Structure formats: C-alpha cells, structure tokens
XYZ file of C-alpha atoms in Angstrom:
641
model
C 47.358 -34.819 55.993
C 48.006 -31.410 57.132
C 49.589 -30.601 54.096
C 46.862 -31.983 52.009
C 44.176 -29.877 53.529
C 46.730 -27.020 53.291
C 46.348 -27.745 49.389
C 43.061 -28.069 48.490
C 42.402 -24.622 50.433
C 44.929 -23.046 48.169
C 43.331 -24.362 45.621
C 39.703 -23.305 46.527
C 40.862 -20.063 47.423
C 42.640 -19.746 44.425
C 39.592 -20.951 42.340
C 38.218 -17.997 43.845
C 40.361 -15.507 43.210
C 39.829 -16.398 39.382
C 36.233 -16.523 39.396
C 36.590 -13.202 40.973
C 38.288 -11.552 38.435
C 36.806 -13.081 35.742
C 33.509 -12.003 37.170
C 34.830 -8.245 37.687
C 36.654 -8.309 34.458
C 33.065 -8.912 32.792
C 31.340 -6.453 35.079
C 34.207 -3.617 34.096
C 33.887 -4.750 30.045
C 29.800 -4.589 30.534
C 30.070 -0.966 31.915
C 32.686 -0.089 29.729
C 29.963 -1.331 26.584
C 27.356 0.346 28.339
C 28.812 4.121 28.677
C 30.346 3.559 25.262
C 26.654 2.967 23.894
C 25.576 5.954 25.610
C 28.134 8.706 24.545
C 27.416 7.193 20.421
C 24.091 6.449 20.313
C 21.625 9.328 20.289
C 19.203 9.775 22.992
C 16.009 8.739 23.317
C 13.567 11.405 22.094
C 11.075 12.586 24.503
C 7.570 14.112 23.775
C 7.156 17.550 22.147
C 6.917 20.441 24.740
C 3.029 20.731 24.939
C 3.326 23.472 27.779
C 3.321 25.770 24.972
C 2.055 26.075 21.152
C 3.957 28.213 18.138
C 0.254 28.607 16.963
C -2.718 27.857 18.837
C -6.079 28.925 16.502
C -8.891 26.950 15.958
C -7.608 25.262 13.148
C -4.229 24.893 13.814
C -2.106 24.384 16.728
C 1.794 23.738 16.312
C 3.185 22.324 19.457
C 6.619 23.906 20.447
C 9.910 22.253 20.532
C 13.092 22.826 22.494
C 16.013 24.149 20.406
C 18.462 22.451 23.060
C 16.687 19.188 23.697
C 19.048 16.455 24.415
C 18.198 14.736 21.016
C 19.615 18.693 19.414
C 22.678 18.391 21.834
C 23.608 15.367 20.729
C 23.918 16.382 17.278
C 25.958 19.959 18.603
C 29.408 19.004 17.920
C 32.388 21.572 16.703
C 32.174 22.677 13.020
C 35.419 21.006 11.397
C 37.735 23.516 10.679
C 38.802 24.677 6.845
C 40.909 26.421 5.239
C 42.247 28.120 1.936
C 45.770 27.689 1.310
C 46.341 30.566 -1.591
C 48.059 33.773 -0.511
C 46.072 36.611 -0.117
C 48.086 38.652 -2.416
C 45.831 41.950 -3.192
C 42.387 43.497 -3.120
C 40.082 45.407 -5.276
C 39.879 48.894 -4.429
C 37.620 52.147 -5.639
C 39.029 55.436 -5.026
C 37.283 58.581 -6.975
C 35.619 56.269 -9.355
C 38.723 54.657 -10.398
C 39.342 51.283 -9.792
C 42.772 49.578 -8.501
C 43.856 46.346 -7.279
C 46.110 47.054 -4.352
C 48.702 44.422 -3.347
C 48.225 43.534 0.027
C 51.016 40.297 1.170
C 53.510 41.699 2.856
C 57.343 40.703 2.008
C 57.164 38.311 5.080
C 53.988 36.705 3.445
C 55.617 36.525 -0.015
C 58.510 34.796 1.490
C 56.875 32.521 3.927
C 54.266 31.205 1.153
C 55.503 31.674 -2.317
C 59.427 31.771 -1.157
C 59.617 34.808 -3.345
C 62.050 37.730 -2.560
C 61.478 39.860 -5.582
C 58.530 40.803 -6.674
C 59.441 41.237 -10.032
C 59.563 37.290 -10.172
C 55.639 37.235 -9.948
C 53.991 38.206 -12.840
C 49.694 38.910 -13.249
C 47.124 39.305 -15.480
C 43.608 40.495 -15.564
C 40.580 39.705 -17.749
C 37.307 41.421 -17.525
C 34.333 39.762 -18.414
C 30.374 40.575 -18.732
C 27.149 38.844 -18.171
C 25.506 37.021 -21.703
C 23.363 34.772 -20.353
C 23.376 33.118 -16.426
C 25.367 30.321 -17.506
C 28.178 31.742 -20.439
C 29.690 34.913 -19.832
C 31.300 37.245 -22.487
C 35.139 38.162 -22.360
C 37.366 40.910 -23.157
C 41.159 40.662 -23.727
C 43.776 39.897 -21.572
C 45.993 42.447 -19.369
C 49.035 41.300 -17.924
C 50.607 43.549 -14.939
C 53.161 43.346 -12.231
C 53.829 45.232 -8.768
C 57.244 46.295 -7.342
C 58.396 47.870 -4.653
C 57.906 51.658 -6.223
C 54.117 50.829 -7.370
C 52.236 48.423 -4.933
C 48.801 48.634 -7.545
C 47.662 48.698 -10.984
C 44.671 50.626 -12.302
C 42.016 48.773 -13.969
C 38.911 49.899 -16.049
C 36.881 52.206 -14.346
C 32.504 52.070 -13.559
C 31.090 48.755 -12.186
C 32.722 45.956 -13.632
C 34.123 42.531 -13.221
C 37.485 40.712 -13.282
C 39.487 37.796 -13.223
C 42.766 37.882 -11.926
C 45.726 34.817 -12.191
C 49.075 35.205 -10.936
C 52.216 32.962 -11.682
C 55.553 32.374 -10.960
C 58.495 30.100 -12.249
C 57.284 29.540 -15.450
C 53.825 29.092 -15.155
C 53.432 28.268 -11.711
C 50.131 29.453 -10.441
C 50.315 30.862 -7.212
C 46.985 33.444 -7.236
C 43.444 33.085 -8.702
C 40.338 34.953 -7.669
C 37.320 37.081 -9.005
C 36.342 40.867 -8.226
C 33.815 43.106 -8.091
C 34.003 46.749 -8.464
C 31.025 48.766 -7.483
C 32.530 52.691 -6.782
C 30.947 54.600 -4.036
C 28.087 56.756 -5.319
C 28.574 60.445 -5.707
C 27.411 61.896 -2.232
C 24.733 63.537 -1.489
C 23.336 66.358 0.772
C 20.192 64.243 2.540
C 17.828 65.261 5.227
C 18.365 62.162 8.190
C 15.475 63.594 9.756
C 12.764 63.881 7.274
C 10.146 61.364 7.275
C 10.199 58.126 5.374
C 8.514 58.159 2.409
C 9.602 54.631 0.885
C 10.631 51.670 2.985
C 13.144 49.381 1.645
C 13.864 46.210 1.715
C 16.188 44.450 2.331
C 16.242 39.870 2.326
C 18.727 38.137 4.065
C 17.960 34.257 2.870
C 20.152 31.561 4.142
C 18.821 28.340 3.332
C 17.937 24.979 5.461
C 17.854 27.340 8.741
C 14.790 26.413 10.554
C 12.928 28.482 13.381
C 14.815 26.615 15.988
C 18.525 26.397 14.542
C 18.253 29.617 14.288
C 17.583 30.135 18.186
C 20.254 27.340 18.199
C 23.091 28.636 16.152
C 22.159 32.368 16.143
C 22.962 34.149 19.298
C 24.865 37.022 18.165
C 22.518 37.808 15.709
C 19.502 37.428 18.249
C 21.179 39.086 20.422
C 21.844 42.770 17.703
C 18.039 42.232 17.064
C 16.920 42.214 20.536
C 17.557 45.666 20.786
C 15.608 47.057 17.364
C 11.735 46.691 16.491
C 11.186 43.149 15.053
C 8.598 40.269 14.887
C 9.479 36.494 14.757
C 7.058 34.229 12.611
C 6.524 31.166 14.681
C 4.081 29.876 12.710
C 5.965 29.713 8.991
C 5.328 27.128 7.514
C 7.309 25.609 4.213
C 4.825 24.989 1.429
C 7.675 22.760 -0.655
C 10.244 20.186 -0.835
C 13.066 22.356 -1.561
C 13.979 25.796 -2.318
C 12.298 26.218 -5.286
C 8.867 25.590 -4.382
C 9.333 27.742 -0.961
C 10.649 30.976 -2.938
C 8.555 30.763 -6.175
C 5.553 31.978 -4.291
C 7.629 34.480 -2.409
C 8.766 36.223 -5.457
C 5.835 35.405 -7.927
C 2.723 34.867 -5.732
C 2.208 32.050 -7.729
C 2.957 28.141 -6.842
C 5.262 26.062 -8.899
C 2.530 24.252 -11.026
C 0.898 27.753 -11.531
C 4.147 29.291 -13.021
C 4.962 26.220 -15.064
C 2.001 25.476 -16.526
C 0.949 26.230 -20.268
C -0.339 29.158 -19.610
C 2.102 30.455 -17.159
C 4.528 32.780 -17.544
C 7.924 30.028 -17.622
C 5.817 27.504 -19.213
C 4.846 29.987 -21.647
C 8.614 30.538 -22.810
C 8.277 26.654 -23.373
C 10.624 26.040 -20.349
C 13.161 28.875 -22.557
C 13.821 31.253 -19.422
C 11.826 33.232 -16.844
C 12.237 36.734 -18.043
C 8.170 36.317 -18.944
C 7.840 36.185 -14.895
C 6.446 39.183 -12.827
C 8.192 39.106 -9.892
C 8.501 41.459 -7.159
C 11.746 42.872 -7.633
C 9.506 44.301 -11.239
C 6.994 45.527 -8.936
C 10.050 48.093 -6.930
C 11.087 48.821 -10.365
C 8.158 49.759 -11.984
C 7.701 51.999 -8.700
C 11.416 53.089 -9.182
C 13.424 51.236 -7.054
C 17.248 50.105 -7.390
C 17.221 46.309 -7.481
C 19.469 43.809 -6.213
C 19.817 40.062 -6.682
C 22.748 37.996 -5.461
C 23.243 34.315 -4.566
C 26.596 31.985 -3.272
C 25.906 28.973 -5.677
C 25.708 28.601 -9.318
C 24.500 25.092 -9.461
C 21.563 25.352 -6.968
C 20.467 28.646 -7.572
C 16.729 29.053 -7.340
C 16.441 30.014 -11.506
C 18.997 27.918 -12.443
C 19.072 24.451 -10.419
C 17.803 22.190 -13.242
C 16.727 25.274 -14.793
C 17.653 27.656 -17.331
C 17.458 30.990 -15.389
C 17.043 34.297 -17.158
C 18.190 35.110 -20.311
C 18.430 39.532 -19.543
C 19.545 40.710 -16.829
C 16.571 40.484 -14.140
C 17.627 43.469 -11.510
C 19.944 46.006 -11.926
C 22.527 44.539 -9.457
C 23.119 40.718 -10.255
C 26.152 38.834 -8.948
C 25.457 35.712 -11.104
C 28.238 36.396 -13.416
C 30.968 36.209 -11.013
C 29.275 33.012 -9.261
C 29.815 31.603 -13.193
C 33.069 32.476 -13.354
C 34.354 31.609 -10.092
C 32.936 28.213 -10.169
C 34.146 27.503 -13.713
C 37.745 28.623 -13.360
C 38.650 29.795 -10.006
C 37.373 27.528 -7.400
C 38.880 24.619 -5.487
C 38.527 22.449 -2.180
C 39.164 24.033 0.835
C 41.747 21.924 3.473
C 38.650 20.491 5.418
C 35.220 19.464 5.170
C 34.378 18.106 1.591
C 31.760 20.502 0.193
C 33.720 23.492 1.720
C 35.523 25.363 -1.846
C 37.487 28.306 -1.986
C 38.788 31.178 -4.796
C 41.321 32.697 -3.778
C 42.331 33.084 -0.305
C 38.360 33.117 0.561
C 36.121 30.482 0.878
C 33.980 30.582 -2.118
C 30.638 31.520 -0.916
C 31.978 34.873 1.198
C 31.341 36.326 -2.407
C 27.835 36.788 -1.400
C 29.033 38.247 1.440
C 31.566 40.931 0.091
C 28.486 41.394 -2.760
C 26.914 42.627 0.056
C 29.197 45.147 1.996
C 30.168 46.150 -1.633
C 26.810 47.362 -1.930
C 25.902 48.865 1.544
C 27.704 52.572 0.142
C 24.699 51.777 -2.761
C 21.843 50.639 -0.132
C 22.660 53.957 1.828
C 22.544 56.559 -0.703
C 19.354 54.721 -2.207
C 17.254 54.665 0.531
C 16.917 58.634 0.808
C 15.690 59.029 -3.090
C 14.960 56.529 -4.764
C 14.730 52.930 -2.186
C 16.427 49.554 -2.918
C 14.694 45.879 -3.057
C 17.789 43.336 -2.778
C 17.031 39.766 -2.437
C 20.183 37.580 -1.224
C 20.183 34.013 -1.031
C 23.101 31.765 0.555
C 22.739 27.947 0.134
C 26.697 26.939 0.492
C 27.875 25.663 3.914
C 24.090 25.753 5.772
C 22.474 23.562 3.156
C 24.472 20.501 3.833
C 26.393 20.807 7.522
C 24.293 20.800 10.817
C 26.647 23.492 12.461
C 27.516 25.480 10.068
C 24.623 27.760 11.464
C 27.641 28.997 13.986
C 29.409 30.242 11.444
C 26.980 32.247 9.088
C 25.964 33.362 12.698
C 29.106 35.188 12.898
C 28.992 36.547 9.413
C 25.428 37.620 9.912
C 26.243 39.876 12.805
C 28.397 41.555 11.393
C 25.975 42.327 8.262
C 23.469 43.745 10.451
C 26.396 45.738 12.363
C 27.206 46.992 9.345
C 23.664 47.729 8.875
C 23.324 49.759 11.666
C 25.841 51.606 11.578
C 25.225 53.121 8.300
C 21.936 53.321 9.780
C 20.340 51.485 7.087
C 17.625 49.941 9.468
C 16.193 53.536 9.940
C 14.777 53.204 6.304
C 14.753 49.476 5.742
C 12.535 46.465 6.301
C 14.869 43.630 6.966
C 13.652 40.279 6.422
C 15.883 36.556 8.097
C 14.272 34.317 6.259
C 14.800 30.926 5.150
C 13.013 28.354 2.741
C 12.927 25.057 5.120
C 14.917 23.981 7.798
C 17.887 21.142 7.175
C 16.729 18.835 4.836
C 19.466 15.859 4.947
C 21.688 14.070 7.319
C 20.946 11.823 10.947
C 18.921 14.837 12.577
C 16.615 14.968 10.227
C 16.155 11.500 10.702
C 15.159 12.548 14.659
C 11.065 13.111 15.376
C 12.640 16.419 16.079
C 14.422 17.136 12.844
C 11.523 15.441 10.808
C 9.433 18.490 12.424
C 11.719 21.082 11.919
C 12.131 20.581 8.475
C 8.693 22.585 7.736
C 9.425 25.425 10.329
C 12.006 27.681 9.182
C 13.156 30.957 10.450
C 11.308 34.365 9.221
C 11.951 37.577 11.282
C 11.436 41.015 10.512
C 12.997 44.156 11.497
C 11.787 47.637 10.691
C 12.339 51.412 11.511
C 10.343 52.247 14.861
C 9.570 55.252 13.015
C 6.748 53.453 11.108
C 5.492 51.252 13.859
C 4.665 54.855 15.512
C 3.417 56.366 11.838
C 1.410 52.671 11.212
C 0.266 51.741 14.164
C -2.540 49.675 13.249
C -0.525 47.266 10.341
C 2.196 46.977 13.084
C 0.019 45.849 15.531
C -1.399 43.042 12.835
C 2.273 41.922 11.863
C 3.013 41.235 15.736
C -0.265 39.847 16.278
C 0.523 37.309 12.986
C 3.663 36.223 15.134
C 1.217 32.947 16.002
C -0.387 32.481 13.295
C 0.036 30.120 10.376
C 1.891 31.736 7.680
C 3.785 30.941 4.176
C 6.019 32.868 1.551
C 2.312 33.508 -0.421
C 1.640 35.955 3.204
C 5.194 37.285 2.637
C 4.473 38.099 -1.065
C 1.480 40.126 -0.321
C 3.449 41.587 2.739
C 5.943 43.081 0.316
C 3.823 44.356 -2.409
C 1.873 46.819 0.165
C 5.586 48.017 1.359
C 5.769 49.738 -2.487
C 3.466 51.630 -1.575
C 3.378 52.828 2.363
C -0.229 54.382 1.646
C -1.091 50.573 1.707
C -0.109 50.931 5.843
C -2.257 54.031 6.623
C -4.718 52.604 9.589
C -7.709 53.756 6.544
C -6.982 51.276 4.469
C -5.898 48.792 6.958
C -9.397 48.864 8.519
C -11.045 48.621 4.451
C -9.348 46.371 3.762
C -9.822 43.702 7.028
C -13.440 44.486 6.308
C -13.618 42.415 3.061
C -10.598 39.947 4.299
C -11.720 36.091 3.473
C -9.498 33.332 4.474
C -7.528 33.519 1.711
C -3.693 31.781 1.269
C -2.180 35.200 0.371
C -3.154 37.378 3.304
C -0.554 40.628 4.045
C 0.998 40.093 7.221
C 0.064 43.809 7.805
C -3.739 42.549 7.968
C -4.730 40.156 10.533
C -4.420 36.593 9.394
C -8.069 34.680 9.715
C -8.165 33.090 13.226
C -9.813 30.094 10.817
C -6.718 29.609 8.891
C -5.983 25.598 8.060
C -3.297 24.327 6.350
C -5.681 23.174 3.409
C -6.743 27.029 3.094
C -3.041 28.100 3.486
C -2.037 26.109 0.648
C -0.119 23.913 2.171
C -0.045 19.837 1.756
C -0.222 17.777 4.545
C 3.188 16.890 4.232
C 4.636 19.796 5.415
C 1.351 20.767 7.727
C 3.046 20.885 11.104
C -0.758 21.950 12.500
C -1.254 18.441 14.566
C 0.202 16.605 17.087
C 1.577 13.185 16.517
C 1.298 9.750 17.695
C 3.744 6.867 17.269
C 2.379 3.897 15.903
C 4.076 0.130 15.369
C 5.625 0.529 12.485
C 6.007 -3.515 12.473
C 1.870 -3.580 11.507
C 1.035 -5.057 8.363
C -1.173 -1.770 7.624
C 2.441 0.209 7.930
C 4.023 -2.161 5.554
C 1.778 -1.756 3.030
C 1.686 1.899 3.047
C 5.718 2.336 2.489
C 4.967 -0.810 -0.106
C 2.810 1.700 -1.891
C 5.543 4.454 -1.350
C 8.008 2.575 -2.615
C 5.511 1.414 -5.716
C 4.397 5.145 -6.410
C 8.526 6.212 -6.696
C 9.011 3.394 -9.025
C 6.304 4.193 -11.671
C 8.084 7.775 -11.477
C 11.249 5.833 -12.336
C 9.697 4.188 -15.013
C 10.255 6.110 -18.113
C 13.980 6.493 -16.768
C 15.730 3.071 -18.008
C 18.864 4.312 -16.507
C 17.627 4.204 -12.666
C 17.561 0.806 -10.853
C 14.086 0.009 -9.151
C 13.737 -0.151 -5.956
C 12.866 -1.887 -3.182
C 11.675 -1.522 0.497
C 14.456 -2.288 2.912
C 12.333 -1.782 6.365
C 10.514 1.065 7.759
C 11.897 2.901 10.607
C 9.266 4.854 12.555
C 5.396 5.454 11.823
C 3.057 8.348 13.186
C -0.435 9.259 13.291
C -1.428 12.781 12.846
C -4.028 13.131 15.562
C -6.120 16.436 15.192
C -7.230 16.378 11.672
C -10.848 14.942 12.500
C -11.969 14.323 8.570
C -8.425 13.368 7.659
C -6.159 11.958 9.638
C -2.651 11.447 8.175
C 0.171 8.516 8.681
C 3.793 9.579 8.184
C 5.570 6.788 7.170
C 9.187 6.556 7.123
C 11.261 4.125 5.156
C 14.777 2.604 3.639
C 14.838 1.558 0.051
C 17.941 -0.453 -1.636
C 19.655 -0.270 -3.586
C 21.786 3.194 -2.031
C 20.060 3.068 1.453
C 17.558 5.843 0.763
C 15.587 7.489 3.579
C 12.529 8.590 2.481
C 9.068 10.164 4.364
C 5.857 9.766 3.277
C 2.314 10.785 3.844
C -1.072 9.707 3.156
C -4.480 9.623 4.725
C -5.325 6.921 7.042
C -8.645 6.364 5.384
C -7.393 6.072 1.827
C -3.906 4.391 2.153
C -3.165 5.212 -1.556
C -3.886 8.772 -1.585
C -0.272 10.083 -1.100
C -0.591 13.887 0.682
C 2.508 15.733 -1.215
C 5.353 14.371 -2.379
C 7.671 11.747 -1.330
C 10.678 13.029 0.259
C 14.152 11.902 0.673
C 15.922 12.334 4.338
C 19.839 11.550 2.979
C 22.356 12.665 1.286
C 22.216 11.068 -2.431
C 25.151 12.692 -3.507
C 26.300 11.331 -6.613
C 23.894 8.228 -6.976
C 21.447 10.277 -9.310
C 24.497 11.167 -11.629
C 22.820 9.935 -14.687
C 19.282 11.805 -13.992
C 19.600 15.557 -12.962
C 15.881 16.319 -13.531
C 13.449 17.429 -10.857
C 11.521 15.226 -9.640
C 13.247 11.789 -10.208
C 16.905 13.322 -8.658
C 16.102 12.251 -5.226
C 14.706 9.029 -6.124
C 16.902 7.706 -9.196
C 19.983 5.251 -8.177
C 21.971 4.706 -11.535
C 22.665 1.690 -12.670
C-alpha cells in the first residue's frame, strides 16, 4: 500500500512538473513573439507636436513635427554600404591652360587589382566629344595613349572640354572607363576683397526628396557650418507639386506647369519641340551679365528631360548634361551594394555633380568680383529613392560649403539648400509622419552679413518670412530682385510693401501677407499642410466610396491606354479629416489597388466627395510595372499587362 501511494505521488508530482514546463515553455515562446513584434513592427504614431507651429497666421497654421520621433527612429537604420570595384587609375588635371590626365595607381595598386607589372601591358584611349542636343552628343576621333615609368601623363586638347577615356589589357580586357571634365583655372586677377558688393550671386544647392525635417535629421554637419554664418530657414515651404517638375517649373519660370505647357506658353508653343522658347531665370543673370551654370546627377530624371525633350541649344554657359549622356550611355555600371547605387569609373556615378562643382569653384571665385555667377545644381541620385542616404550627401555637402568658405565665396554669394518635396516613396512615407513631410521640404538661405548690414530692412522681411507660408513662385520673385541689389535698398522696400496684395509670387525680401492661404498661395489642398488632422474610421461606408471614386477617377485616366490593366481597390489603410478649413474641409484618403499593390493618397472635399483636390498620388515604389507607359501622368498609375 505504501508503495502504491508512493506511486501515484510520483505521478502527480510528475504531472506537475510537465504542466509546469509546458506552461513556462508557452509563457517564454509568448514573450519571445511579443519582443520580436516590437523590434519589427513600427511604433505606434503619436499626435503631432502642437506645443509649437512652423506657421501660425490667420490663415494658416502648420503644426510642428519631431525629426526624431520614435515613428523617424524606427526607420534610422545604417545606409548599406557600396562600392566601385574599377581601379582608380588617373585623373584629369589643368596646369597653365593645358590639360593632362595624370596616372595616379600606384605599382602596388596595379599589381594588387589588375595583376599588372608593366605598364606597358595597359594600353588607353581617349575620345572627346561635344554637346548636339541633351540626349545625342557629337564625337571626334579616337586617341590611343599609354604611360610608363619615364612619362606618368599624356596631354590632351587644351580649353574646356570633355572626354572619354577606356583602358584595356590582355587583348581587350577592359580594366578602366570613366568621363572628364576639364575646366582650366581662369587667368587671375588683381581684385579689391574689400570693396563693397555690387552684385550678389547665387549660388543653388538642390538635392531632391529632402524635406524640412530630414534635413534636421540627416544634416548635422552641414547645420552645424551654417550655424555660424547669416542664414534663414523656411519653415513654412510648402511643395506646390507631385514631383520635381511641378516644384521647380515655378522656381525657374514663375509660371506653373499648365501655364508653361499650354498653347500659348512658351514649351507648348514649340509644340512640345524643346524649351529654349522659356524665360527662365538663369536668362534674366544673363541678360544682366552674369556667368551661368546648370548641372544635374541624372540623365533620365532630369527636370527638362524626364519624359521630356529638354533643350535643343545650350541653355547656360556651363552645362554638365553632356557628360551625364555619356556616362550613362557607355560608362556606367552597378555599384557592389544597394541596387540603384551605379558607378563610372572608380566613382559612384552621381559624384559627377559633385566634382562639376569643385571644378567650377576657381570659376565661381573669379566671377563674383566682375561679372557674378547664377548656378543652379540639382542632385536626384541616391536621396530620391533611399531614406538614409541623407547621411551621406550630408557629408558631401559639408564639404561643398567648406570649400565655399574657404575661397570665401559666401562673402559675395546668396546660397540657397533647397529641395523640391520631401521623400516621396517607400514605408515612411506610408507613416502620418512621412505622409506630412512629403509637402515640407528644406529651403535655407545663407548670405554675406555685409548686406544684411547694407539692407537692413529686406533682411529683416526674409527672417520675418521664416513662418510664413511660402512656395518656389516666393523664391522666383526672391531671385529676380537679387539681379538687381537696388531692388533691396530700404526705398523701394517700403514702395513696394505699400502696394503689396496677397499675391502667390511675393519676394521673400517683402513681408509675406499675414492673410496668406494656401488657395491664394497657389497651392492645392493636397499638398496644403495649413490644418490639423483628424483620424477617421476608415472602415465607414462614406470612406469606401471615396477611394471607390479614387480608384474610378485613375481608371478613366487609364482608359485610352489599352496596355495598362484596370484596377481595383484592395482596402484602404488610414482616413483623415482636415479640421481647420471651415468652408472646405478635406478627407485624405489612403488606399491599395491590385493588381501591383499600389499605395496611393487622395484628397477631396468632404462636402462634394467627387471633387478630387489635386492629383492622385502614389506612396510606392512602381519600379518597372509602368514599363510599357513612360508618359506623365499615367506612369504612376499604369500596371502593364
């Protein structure tokens, strides 16, 4: 009996034991779910910061956000690493006015790399080439060349020109391919560094899909150079567009898109031909006899020539456009690493723009005591389609405005950091957070503190503008009056605030109308980033019906396009009510169409469900699903059959 009760206790206590385990095994697998949940799935996003506004005017008043909000941290991870595997075998060099290219691997390098102990076994050639149009260049003949140990360079043709180098080995192994620019140093002259300034330049840095607070984000070196000189941040720019495009047109032109393109305007005029018929403001620094520049990283999404046929003369009298052709045509590959990363040479493919740039600075300098310089650069590559790739033209953008200073370039130069939008694709843009800083991008100015002493009164407007609402129509005017620095004097700045109206194009240098909407700004309600927001239930039948409608209103733009599959609504994801317009309120609607899982955002008025306010926009990355319809405006919607 003993032994029986003995037993059954063993076998209770062992019954236990298991339920025990079993019941701690689950508890350790739960928490192991649970902290696995939270480290991949994104936090929940809080309510904007109201403690503080960007703008806060009668008729518009943008609530702040936090550029390190958890929902921004989580998206903060490590840039992947790239690389380009080709040698760095020489340079372009100007000495005198005569140009080289200097060979620059070292024997190590050449052994290491190439496996080559002689350098008699590599053999070059060189081919210089000229601008016809922005898409075909013009060529001259073939030079072929080789180094050795007694002559480490070969001289090339001399003046500004343009070349593409190749080098092989074994046959016809290629081993080196890259494109140069030669722009010799100006002959120097004897200038006065203390006289006054009598014409401002100016000088754009534009790096696209870098809104206001990536750039307090990803920018701290470049914060922290500017922190030191006379500058104003723009808290209340505001896109006015989709895309580049429609962000930069006004900027340059004055103009919107549909004014420009229209019959009567000056590219619709051309019948869609070219835009040499277009006044833009580089013409205006021209006319008043300024050197011009104009230089962007990409030639597929330039801002002439993305869907577009771009200029048929030469539009300034510095244009890199000719080597972005040729690179991308016959020099450029993928870069070890992250898939829309492409190199030319030993460089990543995009640092063109940035050598354009220091090539130029000898240029810049000498310019800015006679005769002033206008140079627009643009750089889409890298920040238009990775989230932390702002670290990285961080770096390269310090070391611009380094340059900058040290020539002391800033002492005659307005210096504008602008961008056209914040980042328009990928899963923070599909955050409340990233949805708002899409319309918010960065614009800062820097300027001589010379002039802010000479100008007191336009100054004083362009800091006081720093919360106001303000587009690339302001920035338009702001330039034109910098032709011109009469246009400053505290005279005219007082005549001319007499008879301001609250018009969209106001100078920054004036004050901006403290009545200012986004309907007399110009800009659609869309992009408006004036009023707060409420979340809705986007489950509501009302909610369904408006993407329904969203969905039917990108179809009927498919329509004439046999080629693109029709879509339909997949489910909406989130819903908000734009709370301060009194006479019309707004609902943001966003959505997922099949087929190709498109993301889309769209607007209309809550009274009027079918009045859409702006375009429909796209949140994702189509990537190659519009192959068959490269056409503004169906790209982003089109999913090829």
């Amino acid at each position: 009996m003993g032994y029986s009760q003995c037993f059954v206790e063993i076998k209770k206590n062992s019954f236990r034991l298991i339920l025990m385990c079993i019941i701690l095994y689950v508890l350790i697998n739960f928490r192991e779910q649970v902290e696995h949940k939270m480290k991949e799935q994104p936090p929940i996003e809080g309510k904007p910061d109201n403690k503080m506004l960007f703008v806060n005017s009668s008729q518009c008043q943008i609530n702040s956000m936090d550029p390190f909000s958890p929902t921004a941290m989580y998206h903060m991870t490590p840039m992947p690493s790239s690389a380009c595997p080709m040698i760095k075998l020489m340079k372009p060099q100007s000495i005198d006015g005569m140009n080289y290219l200097y060979l620059i691997a070292s024997a190590k390098e050449l052994w290491k790399k190439l496996g080559v102990r002689r350098l008699s076994d590599i053999f070059c050639a060189y081919k210089r080439f000229v601008r016809f149009n922005d898409f075909v260049n013009i060529y001259f003949e073939s030079t072929l060349f080789r180094f050795s140990k007694l002559r480490n360079f070969t001289k090339v043709d001399s003046g500004n020109i343009t070349l593409r180098v190749w080098c092989w080995m074994d046959y016809g192994r290629l081993v080196y391919h890259d494109v140069f620019i030669f722009l010799p140093f100006p002959n120097p002259q004897k200038v006065n560094n203390s006289a006054p300034v009598k014409r401002l330049s100016v000088l754009i840095l534009g790096i696209d899909s870098i809104s206001h607070m990536h750039y307090q984000r990803y920018f701290s070196r470049v914060r922290d150079l500017i922190e030191g000189l006379p500058h104003t941040e723009l808290w209340g720019y505001n896109r006015v567009g989709q895309n580049s495009y429609p962000n930069l047109i006004p900027l340059l032109s004055g103009q919107s898109v549909d004014e420009v393109e229209a019959k009567s305007g000056c590219y619709g005029a051309s019948g869609g031909t070219n835009f040499d018929r277009c006044h833009l403001l580089w013409h205006d620094f021209q006319a008043a006899g300024y050197a011009t520049i104009f230089g962007e990283d990409s030639r597929v999404a330039g801002t002439f020539t993305y869907v577009r046929p771009g200029f048929k003369k030469r539009p300034t009298d510095f244009y890199l456009r000719s080597v972005i052709n040729e690179i991308h045509m016959r020099s450029t590959y993928f870069a070890r690493g992250p898939l829309e990363i492409k190199c030319s040479g030993d460089r990543v493919y995009h640092h063109v723009l940035y050598d354009f740039i220091y090539r130029l600075l000898p240029h810049m300098q000498a310019r800015m005591y006679d005769r002033g310089f206008f140079a627009f650069f643009w750089q889409t590559m890298g920040v238009h389609d990775y989230f932390q790739y702002g670290e990285r033209a961080d770096w390269e953008y310090y070391r611009i405005m380094r340059a900058l200073k040290r020539r002391k370039i800033l002492e005659r130069t307005l210096v504008l950091i602008v961008s056209d939008h914040g980042l328009r694709y990928g899963p923070f843009v599909d955050t409340f957070q990233g949805m708002r800083e899409t319309s918010l991008p960065i614009m800062v100015a820097i300027y001589p503190r010379s002039l802010r002493e000479r100008f007191p009164l336009a100054f004083a407007n362009l800091e006081a503008n720093a919360h106001r609402l303000v587009t690339t129509y302001d920035l338009h005017e702001t330039l034109k009056d910098v032709v011109d620095l009469e246009n400053l004097s505290d005279e005219r700045i007082l005549n001319r605030t007499l008879r301001l109206r609250n018009n969209h194009n106001v100078s920054l240098f004036l004050p901006i109308p403290e009545e200012r909407s986004c309907f007399s700004a110009r800009i659609p309600l869309h992009y408006c980033q004036c009023d707060g927001y409420v979340k809705i239930p986007w489950n509501v039948r009302s909610i369904q019906r408006i993407a329904k409608l969203a969905v039917a209103n990108i179809n009927r733009l498919l329509a004439p396009y046999p080629q693109c599959e029709q879509l339909e609504l997949l489910n909406v994801e989130d819903a908000y009510l734009r709370k301060q317009h009194k006479l019309n309120k707004t609902i943001i609607v966003r959505l997922v169409t099949q087929p190709g899982n498109g993301h889309f955002d769209a607007t209309v008025l809550s009274k009027n469900e079918t009045s859409l306010q702006g375009p429909i926009t796209r949140t994702d990355q189509y990537r190659h699903q519009s192959f068959c319809a490269r056409e503004a405006p169906i790209e982003i919607y089109c999913y090829c059959s």
